[in-house]
Amino acid sequence: MYQSTASISRTMHQLAEISDAHCHLNLFENPEAIVRECSGRGMKIILATGGSAKDNLMTAELLKPEIVFGIVGIGPDFAVAEGEAVLGLRELVKSSKKIIGIGEIGLDFKITSHPGGIAIQKEVFERQIEIAKELEMPIVIHSRNSLDEVLKILDRHSVKRAMFHFFEGDGAGAKELEGRGYLISVPPVETSKRRDAIKSVDLRNLVAETDSPVVGKTPMDVVRSLEMIAKVRGIEVSEAAQVTTDSLREFFYI
Ligand SMILES: [Zn+2]
C-alpha cells in the first residue's frame, strides 16, 4: 500500500525516541507552544541552550516541561561584552536541577571585531571549564575555525565530558573527539566534511541537533539531521533517532 512521507515519519515517531541536542528555545516567540508541539510528535529530550547572560536567565525559566533541560554559559560571541557574567553561573546552575551542562562555550576565531578578543575568549572559556569541573557537569562546545586550540585547552584541563555542538570538522577531527570520549553533534546542514565525520566514528558518539531557530526552524527539524545520519550510515532513521537519544541520555545523565 502507498504510504505518504508524512505517515512514514509518523510511524517513525511512534517507534523511536527523538531528541534535539542543541537549540535556543528562548529565542522562539512562543517557546511553550513549540515544546507542546514537539512533545506531541514524540520528542523526548530538548536541550535548551543559552550563551549570553540574558539568554541563560530566559532558558532557566523554560525548564518546567518534562522534556526540556537547560545548558547555560557565556559563549565566545559574548565573551568580550559579558565575560564577568561567568561569576553568576554557579548560582544559576544551582537554582534548577534541570540545568545539566555548561554551554555553549568555546572559541570562535571568526569573531575578529575586538582587538585582543581571542585572548578574552580563551580566558572566559577556561574559567567556565573550571566551573564545569567543580560542578561535575559536562560542557557544550562552540568551536569555529578553532578546533586545534579548543582541543589543546580541553586536554590541558583534562576535560572528560564535552559535546561539540554543530561540529564542523571532517572525519579526522571527529576521530580526535571520539578518542577523548566526546560527543559529536550533527546539525541539519549537509556537507561533504560532515558526511565524512558521520562515517568516521561509532554511531554511539553522534547526537543530532537543530540549533533552531537560528539554523533549523523548530526542534522537529532534527529529523533532517537524523535522515542525514541514516543515509550516510545506511541505517533506518528510527535507529538513528533511538541511538542518538540513548547517547544523549547517557552522556548528560538524563
Ligand atoms: Zn547554538
XYZ file of C-alpha atoms and ligand atoms in Angstrom:
255
model
C 0.000 0.000 0.000
C 1.157 3.500 -0.779
C 2.480 5.345 2.259
C 2.954 9.101 2.225
C 6.163 10.596 3.629
C 4.098 12.142 6.405
C 2.722 8.795 7.512
C 6.151 7.169 7.318
C 7.537 9.891 9.545
C 4.567 9.414 11.898
C 5.378 5.730 12.118
C 8.981 6.562 12.874
C 7.990 8.861 15.708
C 5.952 6.084 17.267
C 8.776 3.600 17.045
C 11.726 5.643 18.166
C 12.596 8.356 20.626
C 13.755 11.657 19.159
C 15.863 14.329 20.804
C 17.306 17.723 19.896
C 20.771 18.052 21.422
C 21.017 21.793 20.835
C 18.534 24.592 20.268
C 17.839 28.066 21.596
C 14.325 27.699 22.942
C 14.239 31.176 24.450
C 14.640 32.766 21.009
C 11.238 31.471 19.852
C 8.273 33.798 20.067
C 6.238 31.159 21.884
C 8.592 28.531 23.349
C 5.816 26.829 25.351
C 3.813 26.144 22.182
C 6.925 24.816 20.427
C 7.585 22.406 23.290
C 3.960 21.217 23.323
C 4.089 20.557 19.599
C 7.404 18.662 19.830
C 6.164 16.645 22.775
C 3.010 15.695 20.877
C 5.128 14.479 17.995
C 7.214 12.121 20.099
C 10.211 14.213 21.098
C 11.730 13.063 24.392
C 14.566 15.498 25.085
C 15.208 19.112 24.134
C 18.449 20.673 25.341
C 17.645 24.379 25.553
C 20.927 26.233 25.386
C 21.913 29.742 26.463
C 25.042 31.707 25.572
C 24.580 35.231 26.924
C 23.597 36.346 30.424
C 20.085 37.215 29.240
C 19.636 34.016 27.214
C 20.787 31.974 30.217
C 18.189 33.548 32.506
C 15.435 33.135 29.916
C 16.451 29.499 29.334
C 16.293 28.784 33.064
C 12.647 29.944 33.011
C 11.678 27.382 30.366
C 12.587 24.156 32.136
C 9.185 23.133 33.529
C 8.104 20.713 30.763
C 9.416 17.213 31.344
C 11.297 17.045 28.041
C 13.218 20.322 28.400
C 16.658 20.548 30.014
C 18.921 23.588 30.238
C 22.530 24.334 29.317
C 23.926 27.706 30.412
C 27.183 29.527 29.767
C 28.809 32.562 28.199
C 29.619 31.830 24.556
C 32.509 33.263 22.563
C 30.215 35.847 20.941
C 29.556 37.345 24.367
C 32.956 36.810 25.988
C 34.167 40.370 25.441
C 30.970 42.147 26.481
C 29.773 39.795 29.221
C 32.771 37.854 30.498
C 32.009 38.906 34.058
C 28.630 37.151 33.884
C 30.623 33.946 34.402
C 30.594 34.880 38.075
C 26.832 34.274 38.272
C 26.904 30.845 36.648
C 27.306 28.680 39.748
C 24.289 30.241 41.378
C 22.187 29.896 38.239
C 23.151 26.239 37.824
C 22.268 25.533 41.442
C 18.841 27.183 41.009
C 17.496 24.237 38.983
C 18.105 20.507 38.888
C 17.209 20.653 35.211
C 20.293 22.644 34.287
C 22.575 19.813 33.266
C 25.553 21.362 31.495
C 27.700 24.432 30.842
C 27.472 25.827 27.317
C 27.673 26.849 24.713
C 31.227 27.880 25.496
C 34.399 27.798 23.441
C 36.343 29.709 20.825
C 35.195 31.353 17.614
C 38.086 32.584 15.503
C 35.670 34.111 13.006
C 34.907 36.847 15.508
C 37.649 39.401 14.930
C 35.851 42.643 15.791
C 37.686 43.254 19.074
C 41.479 43.578 19.319
C 42.536 41.138 21.997
C 39.161 39.432 21.705
C 40.664 35.976 21.189
C 42.644 36.237 24.425
C 39.444 37.232 26.226
C 37.537 34.347 24.624
C 40.178 31.931 25.902
C 40.083 33.349 29.403
C 36.266 33.202 29.589
C 36.282 29.676 28.139
C 38.846 28.416 30.646
C 37.088 29.976 33.630
C 33.923 28.120 32.661
C 35.738 24.831 32.153
C 36.885 25.169 35.760
C 33.316 25.863 36.918
C 32.020 22.838 34.999
C 34.679 20.653 36.623
C 33.856 21.976 40.059
C 30.132 21.288 39.481
C 30.928 17.950 37.783
C 28.993 18.920 34.685
C 29.559 18.221 31.011
C 30.285 21.121 28.702
C 28.784 22.024 25.336
C 31.358 23.431 22.952
C 31.035 26.086 20.278
C 34.144 25.849 18.115
C 34.523 27.698 14.826
C 37.834 27.647 12.927
C 39.422 26.796 16.265
C 39.365 23.028 16.762
C 43.104 22.564 17.464
C 43.168 25.330 20.042
C 39.950 24.129 21.707
C 41.323 20.588 21.991
C 44.589 21.885 23.424
C 42.675 23.721 26.139
C 40.389 20.757 26.889
C 43.430 18.478 27.150
C 45.202 20.896 29.460
C 42.189 20.901 31.769
C 41.696 17.109 31.429
C 38.069 17.557 30.360
C 36.318 14.202 30.178
C 32.824 15.135 29.049
C 32.295 17.547 26.154
C 29.710 17.696 23.387
C 30.753 19.547 20.251
C 27.679 21.398 19.043
C 27.385 21.930 15.234
C 30.615 20.032 14.692
C 32.229 21.464 11.546
C 35.276 19.210 11.296
C 36.000 16.266 8.996
C 36.485 12.588 9.709
C 39.956 13.046 11.194
C 38.639 15.772 13.502
C 35.702 13.591 14.517
C 38.104 10.772 15.401
C 40.112 13.174 17.589
C 36.929 13.838 19.569
C 35.932 10.196 19.680
C 39.337 9.269 21.082
C 38.675 11.604 24.002
C 35.171 10.258 24.601
C 33.473 13.435 23.382
C 30.114 13.627 21.613
C 29.765 14.948 18.070
C 26.542 16.830 17.372
C 25.185 16.820 13.814
C 23.138 19.821 12.609
C 20.672 19.697 9.690
C 23.176 21.073 7.185
C 24.713 18.535 4.840
C 28.310 18.997 3.670
C 30.905 16.520 2.434
C 33.019 17.150 5.561
C 30.034 16.369 7.722
C 29.272 13.148 5.841
C 32.918 12.207 6.360
C 32.659 12.931 10.104
C 29.446 10.880 10.410
C 31.086 7.961 8.622
C 34.301 8.018 10.646
C 33.080 7.383 14.187
C 30.994 4.919 16.155
C 27.301 5.733 15.758
C 27.038 5.930 19.538
C 29.290 9.005 19.587
C 26.886 11.013 17.427
C 23.909 13.087 18.520
C 21.569 15.217 16.421
C 20.638 18.885 16.794
C 18.846 21.753 15.060
C 20.429 24.922 16.513
C 16.896 26.264 15.972
C 15.605 28.864 15.466
C 19.000 30.045 14.162
C 19.528 27.160 11.703
C 16.610 24.700 11.914
C 13.101 26.176 12.064
C 11.966 24.192 15.114
C 13.436 21.318 17.179
C 11.427 18.913 14.993
C 13.857 19.696 12.178
C 16.176 17.305 13.971
C 14.555 14.720 11.719
C 16.639 16.255 8.891
C 19.853 15.687 10.860
C 18.721 12.139 11.612
C 17.917 11.498 7.953
C 21.454 12.578 7.050
C 22.980 10.253 9.651
C 20.734 7.406 8.491
C 21.583 7.923 4.832
C 25.352 8.124 5.416
C 25.369 5.119 7.748
C 22.907 3.052 5.732
C 20.520 2.570 8.645
C 16.865 3.382 9.344
C 16.031 6.880 10.532
C 14.325 5.321 13.554
C 17.581 3.634 14.556
C 19.499 6.905 14.206
C 16.838 8.571 16.377
C 16.977 5.939 19.098
C 20.763 5.595 19.257
C 21.349 9.369 19.388
C 18.691 9.752 22.088
C 20.210 6.932 24.150
C 23.658 8.545 23.837
C 22.338 11.927 24.922
C 20.680 10.357 27.991
C 23.831 8.506 28.941
C 26.131 11.487 28.426
C 24.049 14.020 30.366
C 22.705 11.538 32.959
C 19.109 12.343 31.960
Zn 23.691 27.436 19.238
